[in-house]
């Protein structure tokens, strides 16, 4: 197949994926009332209107650069819908995104429709462009970027409305087996990161679009694959549960400085933390509020704890006589098959996620599932729910891998300081967006993301 033919093939797949991803964003915001779109409830979140405009702004920057004669829709929109990209000019500061009523929601949706119409025509002819492969790579990045914002939309809508949002909830599955204990993982040399052996079958990873992509995707911060040495270690077979975490709370975990990093103890006292975010105390009992309402934490005891910061996860681990895993340990437990002596894109193999293997956005649960609900998704070491449900904190700093080369200015490399790595995805992560090498990153004190953890331990 010639290069030009390959580009034409990819353009067809990108066109299908584009329609699918763009439609899903609007499906997420569909239950919102018009007033909900413009509210910003905290500095760390963004109004839904901004998300649907910003993800369109990303594709408009492609049109501006590669579509001859294209004129920007609005200079005001270029200012308001930029995020942190210094190279694209001035922008509104993040904490002030909810201080403006204009552009209106209707105007923003018209802008989005305009960009979609222009992009549809552009993608049809992109294979004839001299830089077709470069453009297709940027478009794929843009779609992965939009999937990131779909997850952020779920976080932000939860902070804005929580159980007042009419989410289209599917009933959660029950636990199919009881999962307790820790797995023993042999140490030695291990290749961390995304490499050629991690490619997912083309049809599998394009399931969102019902299309066939003949190339796989990984962010530049997952590369290059590199060798590290691990000592033997133990890692929990399941994420830490609400029931486990309740024991920490009842044991006075939030009142005992011994378990906390200094930064954590400072947050506990400054912000009066007593439990995870979205936990409330009613008549002396801890309750958890989610999209489906208010529930006794004790009735959700067998579900992964979520909305905890790295600082809280670390405190619990110390209290429990354990620690958090490094990202290399997490990746080995999730991806390595001793029988095959090789890594796999997912804990269960190379087949893409489905409703039987993990709780991701397309499951429609809008919440975590019980521990033991997805035994078909376990790793070779028996670790369950490493893909989906909650992003899992690791003790690793978010820094570049040895030999890192940026593939897109101002996307990942500008954040290589002060943050911690999380792995595995959450119930808000689209299925085609996740793999075992994916590196998410947040600041240690942040709790608004769907973040949980599992513990590790050195072997005796």
Short mmCIF file of C-alpha atoms in Angstrom, two decimals:
data_model
loop_
_atom_site.label_atom_id
_atom_site.label_comp_id
_atom_site.label_asym_id
_atom_site.label_seq_id
_atom_site.Cartn_x
_atom_site.Cartn_y
_atom_site.Cartn_z
CA UNK A 1 0.00 0.00 0.00
CA UNK A 2 1.43 3.42 -0.94
CA UNK A 3 1.87 6.24 1.55
CA UNK A 4 -0.94 8.16 -0.13
CA UNK A 5 -3.22 5.12 0.09
CA UNK A 6 -2.35 4.67 3.77
CA UNK A 7 -3.25 8.32 4.41
CA UNK A 8 -6.58 7.94 2.64
CA UNK A 9 -7.33 4.82 4.71
CA UNK A 10 -6.52 6.64 7.94
CA UNK A 11 -8.59 9.66 6.91
CA UNK A 12 -11.66 7.40 6.58
CA UNK A 13 -11.05 5.95 10.06
CA UNK A 14 -10.40 9.38 11.58
CA UNK A 15 -13.62 10.70 10.04
CA UNK A 16 -15.65 7.95 11.73
CA UNK A 17 -13.83 8.36 15.04
CA UNK A 18 -14.31 12.14 14.85
CA UNK A 19 -18.09 11.80 14.51
CA UNK A 20 -18.27 9.29 17.36
CA UNK A 21 -16.15 11.23 19.84
CA UNK A 22 -17.74 14.60 19.09
CA UNK A 23 -21.21 13.12 19.49
CA UNK A 24 -20.35 11.59 22.87
CA UNK A 25 -19.38 14.98 24.31
CA UNK A 26 -22.82 16.35 23.49
CA UNK A 27 -24.45 13.22 24.91
CA UNK A 28 -22.69 13.84 28.24
CA UNK A 29 -23.97 17.42 28.54
CA UNK A 30 -27.47 16.71 27.15
CA UNK A 31 -29.21 16.45 30.59
CA UNK A 32 -27.91 19.88 31.65
CA UNK A 33 -30.23 22.85 31.95
CA UNK A 34 -29.11 26.03 30.21
CA UNK A 35 -28.09 27.65 33.52
CA UNK A 36 -25.79 24.72 34.36
CA UNK A 37 -23.49 25.30 31.40
CA UNK A 38 -21.95 28.55 32.66
CA UNK A 39 -21.37 27.86 36.38
CA UNK A 40 -17.90 27.32 37.84
CA UNK A 41 -18.11 25.92 41.36
CA UNK A 42 -14.37 25.93 42.14
CA UNK A 43 -11.13 27.19 40.66
CA UNK A 44 -10.08 23.67 39.68
CA UNK A 45 -13.18 22.96 37.56
CA UNK A 46 -14.46 24.54 34.35
CA UNK A 47 -18.01 25.35 33.20
CA UNK A 48 -19.44 22.75 30.78
CA UNK A 49 -19.82 25.49 28.15
CA UNK A 50 -16.05 26.00 28.24
CA UNK A 51 -15.33 22.29 27.65
CA UNK A 52 -17.57 22.04 24.57
CA UNK A 53 -16.01 25.23 23.20
CA UNK A 54 -12.40 24.41 24.05
CA UNK A 55 -12.49 21.01 22.37
CA UNK A 56 -13.80 22.78 19.24
CA UNK A 57 -11.10 25.44 19.56
CA UNK A 58 -8.48 22.67 19.36
CA UNK A 59 -9.75 21.55 15.96
CA UNK A 60 -10.12 25.13 14.76
CA UNK A 61 -6.39 25.63 15.33
CA UNK A 62 -5.84 22.75 12.87
CA UNK A 63 -8.09 24.42 10.30
CA UNK A 64 -6.27 27.72 10.76
CA UNK A 65 -2.93 26.10 10.06
CA UNK A 66 -3.75 23.60 7.33
CA UNK A 67 -6.95 24.72 5.57
CA UNK A 68 -6.11 27.39 2.97
CA UNK A 69 -8.30 30.46 3.30
CA UNK A 70 -9.85 29.48 6.62
CA UNK A 71 -10.82 32.48 8.77
CA UNK A 72 -11.21 32.27 12.54
CA UNK A 73 -14.81 32.09 13.69
CA UNK A 74 -14.30 34.74 16.37
CA UNK A 75 -11.28 36.38 17.97
CA UNK A 76 -13.24 36.48 21.24
CA UNK A 77 -13.70 32.71 21.05
CA UNK A 78 -9.97 32.20 20.43
CA UNK A 79 -9.34 34.09 23.69
CA UNK A 80 -12.03 32.46 25.83
CA UNK A 81 -11.62 28.85 24.72
CA UNK A 82 -7.82 28.61 24.84
CA UNK A 83 -6.63 26.78 27.95
CA UNK A 84 -2.91 26.90 28.77
CA UNK A 85 -1.35 27.14 25.29
CA UNK A 86 0.99 30.13 25.37
CA UNK A 87 1.82 29.62 21.70
CA UNK A 88 -1.77 30.40 20.67
CA UNK A 89 -1.96 33.81 22.28
CA UNK A 90 -3.80 35.43 25.17
CA UNK A 91 -6.44 33.52 27.13
CA UNK A 92 -8.78 33.95 30.05
CA UNK A 93 -7.39 32.72 33.36
CA UNK A 94 -8.78 29.37 34.46
CA UNK A 95 -10.38 30.59 37.73
CA UNK A 96 -12.30 33.23 35.74
CA UNK A 97 -13.92 30.94 33.14
CA UNK A 98 -17.19 31.08 35.05
CA UNK A 99 -17.24 34.88 35.43
CA UNK A 100 -18.59 35.54 31.92
CA UNK A 101 -22.02 34.93 30.46
CA UNK A 102 -20.75 35.39 26.91
CA UNK A 103 -20.27 33.67 24.58
CA UNK A 104 -23.69 32.24 25.28
CA UNK A 105 -24.34 28.53 25.32
CA UNK A 106 -26.27 28.82 22.05
CA UNK A 107 -23.38 30.70 20.44
CA UNK A 108 -20.93 28.09 21.69
CA UNK A 109 -22.99 25.28 20.22
CA UNK A 110 -23.20 27.13 16.89
CA UNK A 111 -19.43 27.50 17.01
CA UNK A 112 -19.05 23.78 17.64
CA UNK A 113 -21.38 22.95 14.73
CA UNK A 114 -19.41 25.32 12.47
CA UNK A 115 -16.11 23.63 13.35
CA UNK A 116 -17.63 20.17 12.82
CA UNK A 117 -18.92 21.15 9.38
CA UNK A 118 -15.53 22.57 8.38
CA UNK A 119 -13.65 19.59 9.80
CA UNK A 120 -15.89 17.12 7.97
CA UNK A 121 -14.99 18.72 4.64
CA UNK A 122 -11.34 19.05 5.62
CA UNK A 123 -10.94 15.38 6.60
CA UNK A 124 -12.44 14.30 3.26
CA UNK A 125 -9.54 15.94 1.43
CA UNK A 126 -6.73 15.56 3.97
CA UNK A 127 -5.20 12.54 2.20
CA UNK A 128 -4.31 14.82 -0.73
CA UNK A 129 -2.37 17.16 1.53
CA UNK A 130 1.44 17.11 1.40
CA UNK A 131 1.49 16.81 5.21
CA UNK A 132 -1.34 14.28 5.41
CA UNK A 133 0.32 11.95 7.92
CA UNK A 134 1.25 14.84 10.23
CA UNK A 135 -2.28 16.23 10.08
CA UNK A 136 -3.83 12.84 10.79
CA UNK A 137 -1.58 12.41 13.83
CA UNK A 138 -2.69 15.83 15.14
CA UNK A 139 -6.34 14.97 14.54
CA UNK A 140 -5.93 11.71 16.45
CA UNK A 141 -4.30 13.65 19.29
CA UNK A 142 -7.22 16.08 19.20
CA UNK A 143 -9.70 13.25 19.59
CA UNK A 144 -7.75 11.76 22.49
CA UNK A 145 -7.66 15.28 23.96
CA UNK A 146 -11.45 15.49 23.66
CA UNK A 147 -11.80 12.13 25.41
CA UNK A 148 -9.75 13.59 28.28
CA UNK A 149 -12.19 16.48 28.45
CA UNK A 150 -15.15 14.09 28.42
CA UNK A 151 -13.80 12.61 31.63
CA UNK A 152 -13.18 16.07 33.07
CA UNK A 153 -16.76 16.98 32.18
CA UNK A 154 -18.01 14.11 34.33
CA UNK A 155 -15.85 15.33 37.24
CA UNK A 156 -17.00 18.93 36.81
CA UNK A 157 -20.68 18.06 36.43
CA UNK A 158 -20.47 15.95 39.58
CA UNK A 159 -18.98 18.88 41.49
CA UNK A 160 -21.62 21.18 40.03
CA UNK A 161 -24.75 19.04 40.43
CA UNK A 162 -23.93 15.53 41.71
CA UNK A 163 -27.28 13.76 42.30
CA UNK A 164 -29.23 16.65 40.76
CA UNK A 165 -27.84 15.67 37.36
CA UNK A 166 -30.14 13.36 35.44
CA UNK A 167 -27.43 10.94 34.40
CA UNK A 168 -28.56 7.97 32.24
CA UNK A 169 -27.48 5.42 34.83
CA UNK A 170 -27.22 1.69 34.14
CA UNK A 171 -27.56 -0.57 37.23
CA UNK A 172 -24.20 -1.73 38.54
CA UNK A 173 -23.31 -5.43 38.33
CA UNK A 174 -22.90 -7.44 41.49
CA UNK A 175 -19.64 -8.89 42.76
CA UNK A 176 -19.00 -12.24 41.08
CA UNK A 177 -16.36 -13.30 43.60
CA UNK A 178 -14.67 -12.16 46.78
CA UNK A 179 -11.26 -10.58 46.24
CA UNK A 180 -8.84 -10.29 49.15
CA UNK A 181 -5.13 -10.52 49.82
CA UNK A 182 -2.02 -9.56 47.89
CA UNK A 183 -0.24 -10.89 44.82
CA UNK A 184 3.44 -11.78 44.84
CA UNK A 185 5.30 -10.22 41.92
CA UNK A 186 8.86 -11.18 41.08
CA UNK A 187 11.35 -8.40 40.65
CA UNK A 188 14.17 -8.10 38.15
CA UNK A 189 14.51 -6.13 34.94
CA UNK A 190 11.27 -4.76 33.50
CA UNK A 191 10.50 -2.63 30.46
CA UNK A 192 8.33 0.32 31.53
CA UNK A 193 6.32 2.37 29.04
CA UNK A 194 4.74 2.07 25.65
CA UNK A 195 6.62 0.00 23.07
CA UNK A 196 5.98 -1.79 19.81
CA UNK A 197 4.73 -4.90 21.58
CA UNK A 198 1.92 -2.94 23.21
CA UNK A 199 -0.10 -2.23 20.06
CA UNK A 200 -3.76 -3.13 20.27
CA UNK A 201 -5.44 -4.87 17.34
CA UNK A 202 -6.72 -2.21 14.95
CA UNK A 203 -10.39 -3.15 14.97
CA UNK A 204 -10.45 -3.50 18.74
CA UNK A 205 -9.19 -0.03 19.58
CA UNK A 206 -11.42 1.69 17.05
CA UNK A 207 -14.61 0.29 18.53
CA UNK A 208 -15.99 3.73 19.37
CA UNK A 209 -16.17 4.59 15.70
CA UNK A 210 -16.93 1.15 14.30
CA UNK A 211 -13.92 1.82 12.10
CA UNK A 212 -10.53 0.30 11.51
CA UNK A 213 -7.49 2.37 12.47
CA UNK A 214 -4.30 0.90 11.13
CA UNK A 215 -2.08 2.57 13.68
CA UNK A 216 -2.19 2.61 17.44
CA UNK A 217 -1.88 5.58 19.76
CA UNK A 218 0.00 6.50 22.93
CA UNK A 219 0.89 9.88 24.40
CA UNK A 220 4.48 11.03 24.27
CA UNK A 221 4.77 10.86 28.08
CA UNK A 222 4.36 7.05 27.85
CA UNK A 223 7.53 6.80 25.74
CA UNK A 224 10.15 5.57 25.28
CA UNK A 225 9.93 2.10 26.73
CA UNK A 226 12.92 1.75 29.04
CA UNK A 227 14.41 -0.77 31.42
CA UNK A 228 14.19 -0.53 35.20
CA UNK A 229 15.07 -2.92 38.02
CA UNK A 230 12.39 -3.94 40.50
CA UNK A 231 12.76 -5.74 43.80
CA UNK A 232 10.23 -8.49 44.57
CA UNK A 233 7.03 -6.93 45.92
CA UNK A 234 3.45 -7.59 46.98
CA UNK A 235 0.46 -5.67 45.63
CA UNK A 236 -3.21 -5.72 46.59
CA UNK A 237 -5.45 -7.91 44.45
CA UNK A 238 -8.15 -5.23 44.65
CA UNK A 239 -8.37 -1.49 45.19
CA UNK A 240 -8.79 -0.27 48.76
CA UNK A 241 -12.52 -0.31 49.49
CA UNK A 242 -14.88 2.09 51.23
CA UNK A 243 -15.07 -0.43 54.06
CA UNK A 244 -11.29 -0.50 54.41
CA UNK A 245 -11.17 3.27 54.42
CA UNK A 246 -13.98 3.52 56.98
CA UNK A 247 -11.78 1.57 59.37
CA UNK A 248 -9.05 4.16 58.91
CA UNK A 249 -11.54 6.96 59.62
CA UNK A 250 -12.99 5.23 62.68
CA UNK A 251 -9.47 4.56 63.98
CA UNK A 252 -8.89 8.32 64.06
CA UNK A 253 -6.77 8.41 60.91
CA UNK A 254 -7.62 12.03 60.19
CA UNK A 255 -6.72 13.05 63.75
CA UNK A 256 -3.29 11.37 63.98
CA UNK A 257 -0.36 13.23 62.44
CA UNK A 258 1.81 10.09 62.47
CA UNK A 259 0.29 8.75 59.27
CA UNK A 260 0.57 11.91 57.21
CA UNK A 261 3.15 13.63 55.06
CA UNK A 262 3.69 17.17 56.31
CA UNK A 263 1.80 18.55 53.30
CA UNK A 264 -1.05 16.16 54.04
CA UNK A 265 -1.32 17.09 57.69
CA UNK A 266 -1.34 20.75 56.66
CA UNK A 267 -4.29 20.09 54.30
CA UNK A 268 -6.16 18.12 56.96
CA UNK A 269 -5.97 21.10 59.30
CA UNK A 270 -6.38 23.91 56.78
CA UNK A 271 -9.34 22.38 54.92
CA UNK A 272 -10.75 20.33 57.82
CA UNK A 273 -10.63 17.03 55.98
CA UNK A 274 -12.41 14.23 57.84
CA UNK A 275 -13.20 11.84 54.98
CA UNK A 276 -12.99 11.64 51.17
CA UNK A 277 -14.68 14.27 49.00
CA UNK A 278 -18.44 13.68 48.61
CA UNK A 279 -18.63 11.94 51.99
CA UNK A 280 -21.07 13.50 54.48
CA UNK A 281 -21.90 12.72 58.07
CA UNK A 282 -25.59 12.31 58.90
CA UNK A 283 -26.77 11.33 62.39
CA UNK A 284 -23.29 10.05 63.17
CA UNK A 285 -23.08 7.83 60.07
CA UNK A 286 -20.88 8.44 57.06
CA UNK A 287 -22.76 8.79 53.78
CA UNK A 288 -21.51 8.96 50.18
CA UNK A 289 -23.20 11.24 47.67
CA UNK A 290 -22.93 10.35 43.97
CA UNK A 291 -24.94 10.77 40.78
CA UNK A 292 -27.57 8.34 42.11
CA UNK A 293 -28.11 10.02 45.50
CA UNK A 294 -26.98 9.69 49.10
CA UNK A 295 -25.98 6.24 50.41
CA UNK A 296 -24.61 4.81 53.62
CA UNK A 297 -20.88 4.24 53.24
CA UNK A 298 -21.31 0.96 55.08
CA UNK A 299 -23.73 -0.19 52.37
CA UNK A 300 -21.08 0.64 49.76
CA UNK A 301 -18.32 -1.05 51.77
CA UNK A 302 -17.32 -3.41 48.96
CA UNK A 303 -16.75 -0.66 46.40
CA UNK A 304 -13.40 1.03 45.69
CA UNK A 305 -12.93 4.21 47.70
CA UNK A 306 -12.79 7.24 45.42
CA UNK A 307 -12.17 10.97 45.52
CA UNK A 308 -9.16 10.64 47.79
CA UNK A 309 -5.96 12.58 47.26
CA UNK A 310 -2.46 11.15 47.05
CA UNK A 311 -1.95 12.55 50.55
CA UNK A 312 -4.90 10.57 51.94
CA UNK A 313 -3.91 7.43 50.05
CA UNK A 314 -0.39 7.65 51.48
CA UNK A 315 -1.70 8.16 55.01
CA UNK A 316 -3.97 5.13 54.75
CA UNK A 317 -1.18 2.98 53.36
CA UNK A 318 1.14 3.91 56.21
CA UNK A 319 -1.60 3.26 58.76
CA UNK A 320 -2.20 -0.16 57.17
CA UNK A 321 1.51 -1.06 57.37
CA UNK A 322 1.91 -0.86 53.59
CA UNK A 323 2.81 1.75 50.97
CA UNK A 324 1.68 2.90 47.56
CA UNK A 325 3.21 1.13 44.54
CA UNK A 326 5.58 2.85 42.16
CA UNK A 327 4.22 3.26 38.66
CA UNK A 328 6.69 0.63 37.42
CA UNK A 329 5.37 -1.85 40.02
CA UNK A 330 1.79 -1.01 39.09
CA UNK A 331 2.52 -1.45 35.39
CA UNK A 332 4.20 -4.82 35.88
CA UNK A 333 1.33 -6.13 38.00
CA UNK A 334 -1.16 -4.89 35.39
CA UNK A 335 0.56 -5.76 32.14
CA UNK A 336 3.15 -8.51 32.49
CA UNK A 337 2.39 -12.15 31.72
CA UNK A 338 4.98 -14.50 33.25
CA UNK A 339 3.66 -17.33 31.06
CA UNK A 340 4.28 -15.31 27.89
CA UNK A 341 7.28 -13.46 29.32
CA UNK A 342 5.94 -10.25 27.80
CA UNK A 343 3.77 -7.22 28.44
CA UNK A 344 0.19 -6.83 27.24
CA UNK A 345 -1.85 -3.68 26.47
CA UNK A 346 -4.43 -4.67 29.08
CA UNK A 347 -4.33 -6.88 32.18
CA UNK A 348 -6.28 -9.64 30.39
CA UNK A 349 -4.43 -9.51 27.06
CA UNK A 350 -4.67 -7.58 23.81
CA UNK A 351 -8.44 -7.55 23.34
CA UNK A 352 -9.98 -4.15 23.93
CA UNK A 353 -12.09 -3.41 27.04
CA UNK A 354 -15.74 -4.39 27.12
CA UNK A 355 -18.48 -4.47 29.75
CA UNK A 356 -17.19 -7.77 31.19
CA UNK A 357 -13.59 -6.68 31.75
CA UNK A 358 -13.77 -3.27 33.37
CA UNK A 359 -15.97 -0.38 34.42
CA UNK A 360 -15.34 2.39 31.89
CA UNK A 361 -17.59 5.16 30.57
CA UNK A 362 -19.49 3.06 28.04
CA UNK A 363 -20.70 0.78 30.86
CA UNK A 364 -22.97 3.68 31.81
CA UNK A 365 -22.74 3.13 35.58
CA UNK A 366 -21.66 6.71 36.44
CA UNK A 367 -20.10 5.26 39.61
CA UNK A 368 -17.65 2.62 40.80
CA UNK A 369 -18.67 -1.04 40.66
CA UNK A 370 -18.35 -3.58 43.49
CA UNK A 371 -14.99 -5.23 43.96
CA UNK A 372 -15.08 -8.62 42.26
CA UNK A 373 -17.51 -7.53 39.52
CA UNK A 374 -15.02 -8.04 36.69
CA UNK A 375 -12.96 -11.21 37.24
CA UNK A 376 -12.59 -11.55 33.44
CA UNK A 377 -10.46 -8.43 33.53
CA UNK A 378 -7.89 -9.62 36.05
CA UNK A 379 -4.17 -9.56 35.34
CA UNK A 380 -1.87 -12.56 35.12
CA UNK A 381 -1.10 -12.01 38.82
CA UNK A 382 -4.79 -12.07 39.75
CA UNK A 383 -5.11 -8.31 40.34
CA UNK A 384 -8.64 -7.14 39.56
CA UNK A 385 -10.11 -3.82 38.39
CA UNK A 386 -6.78 -2.33 37.37
CA UNK A 387 -8.56 -0.88 34.34
CA UNK A 388 -11.59 1.29 35.10
CA UNK A 389 -13.46 2.23 38.29
CA UNK A 390 -10.80 4.53 39.82
CA UNK A 391 -7.52 6.05 38.74
CA UNK A 392 -4.94 4.62 41.13
CA UNK A 393 -2.37 6.82 42.80
CA UNK A 394 1.25 5.72 42.66
CA UNK A 395 4.15 7.07 44.67
CA UNK A 396 5.99 8.08 41.49
CA UNK A 397 6.59 11.69 40.52
CA UNK A 398 5.37 12.75 37.10
CA UNK A 399 8.67 13.22 35.30
CA UNK A 400 9.88 12.42 31.76
CA UNK A 401 11.10 8.94 30.97
CA UNK A 402 14.78 8.64 30.01
CA UNK A 403 15.07 9.59 26.34
CA UNK A 404 11.73 11.43 26.28
CA UNK A 405 11.03 13.53 23.19
CA UNK A 406 8.05 15.87 23.06
CA UNK A 407 5.67 15.14 20.20
CA UNK A 408 3.44 18.19 20.69
CA UNK A 409 4.39 21.53 22.23
CA UNK A 410 2.77 22.47 25.55
CA UNK A 411 0.79 19.26 25.90
CA UNK A 412 2.53 16.98 28.40
CA UNK A 413 6.09 18.12 28.94
CA UNK A 414 5.22 21.47 30.53
CA UNK A 415 3.69 19.63 33.51
CA UNK A 416 6.77 17.61 34.52
CA UNK A 417 7.03 19.09 38.02
CA UNK A 418 5.22 18.68 41.32
CA UNK A 419 2.61 16.09 40.31
CA UNK A 420 2.05 12.40 40.96
CA UNK A 421 1.29 9.63 38.47
CA UNK A 422 -2.00 7.71 38.46
CA UNK A 423 -2.72 4.60 36.43
CA UNK A 424 -5.65 2.55 35.15
CA UNK A 425 -8.56 4.82 34.23
CA UNK A 426 -11.92 5.36 35.94
CA UNK A 427 -15.62 4.80 35.33
CA UNK A 428 -15.55 8.11 33.40
CA UNK A 429 -12.73 7.07 31.02
CA UNK A 430 -13.78 6.13 27.44
CA UNK A 431 -12.87 2.57 26.54
CA UNK A 432 -10.74 3.44 23.52
CA UNK A 433 -8.73 5.93 25.57
CA UNK A 434 -7.05 3.64 28.11
CA UNK A 435 -4.19 1.12 28.28
CA UNK A 436 -1.83 -0.12 31.00
CA UNK A 437 0.94 2.33 30.02
CA UNK A 438 -1.29 5.44 30.24
CA UNK A 439 0.16 8.01 32.67
CA UNK A 440 -2.35 10.37 34.22
CA UNK A 441 -1.10 13.06 36.59
CA UNK A 442 -2.53 15.34 39.24
CA UNK A 443 -1.23 17.36 42.18
CA UNK A 444 -0.93 15.39 45.45
CA UNK A 445 -3.72 17.31 47.23
CA UNK A 446 -6.37 17.00 44.48
CA UNK A 447 -9.54 15.03 45.26
CA UNK A 448 -12.05 16.09 42.58
CA UNK A 449 -10.86 13.43 40.13
CA UNK A 450 -12.13 9.85 40.46
CA UNK A 451 -8.98 8.78 42.25
CA UNK A 452 -8.44 5.74 44.45
CA UNK A 453 -5.56 3.38 45.13
CA UNK A 454 -4.29 -0.07 45.98
CA UNK A 455 -1.42 -0.73 48.33
CA UNK A 456 1.90 -2.49 47.88
CA UNK A 457 4.46 -3.92 50.26
CA UNK A 458 8.04 -5.06 50.22
CA UNK A 459 8.55 -8.79 50.57
CA UNK A 460 10.01 -9.90 53.91
#
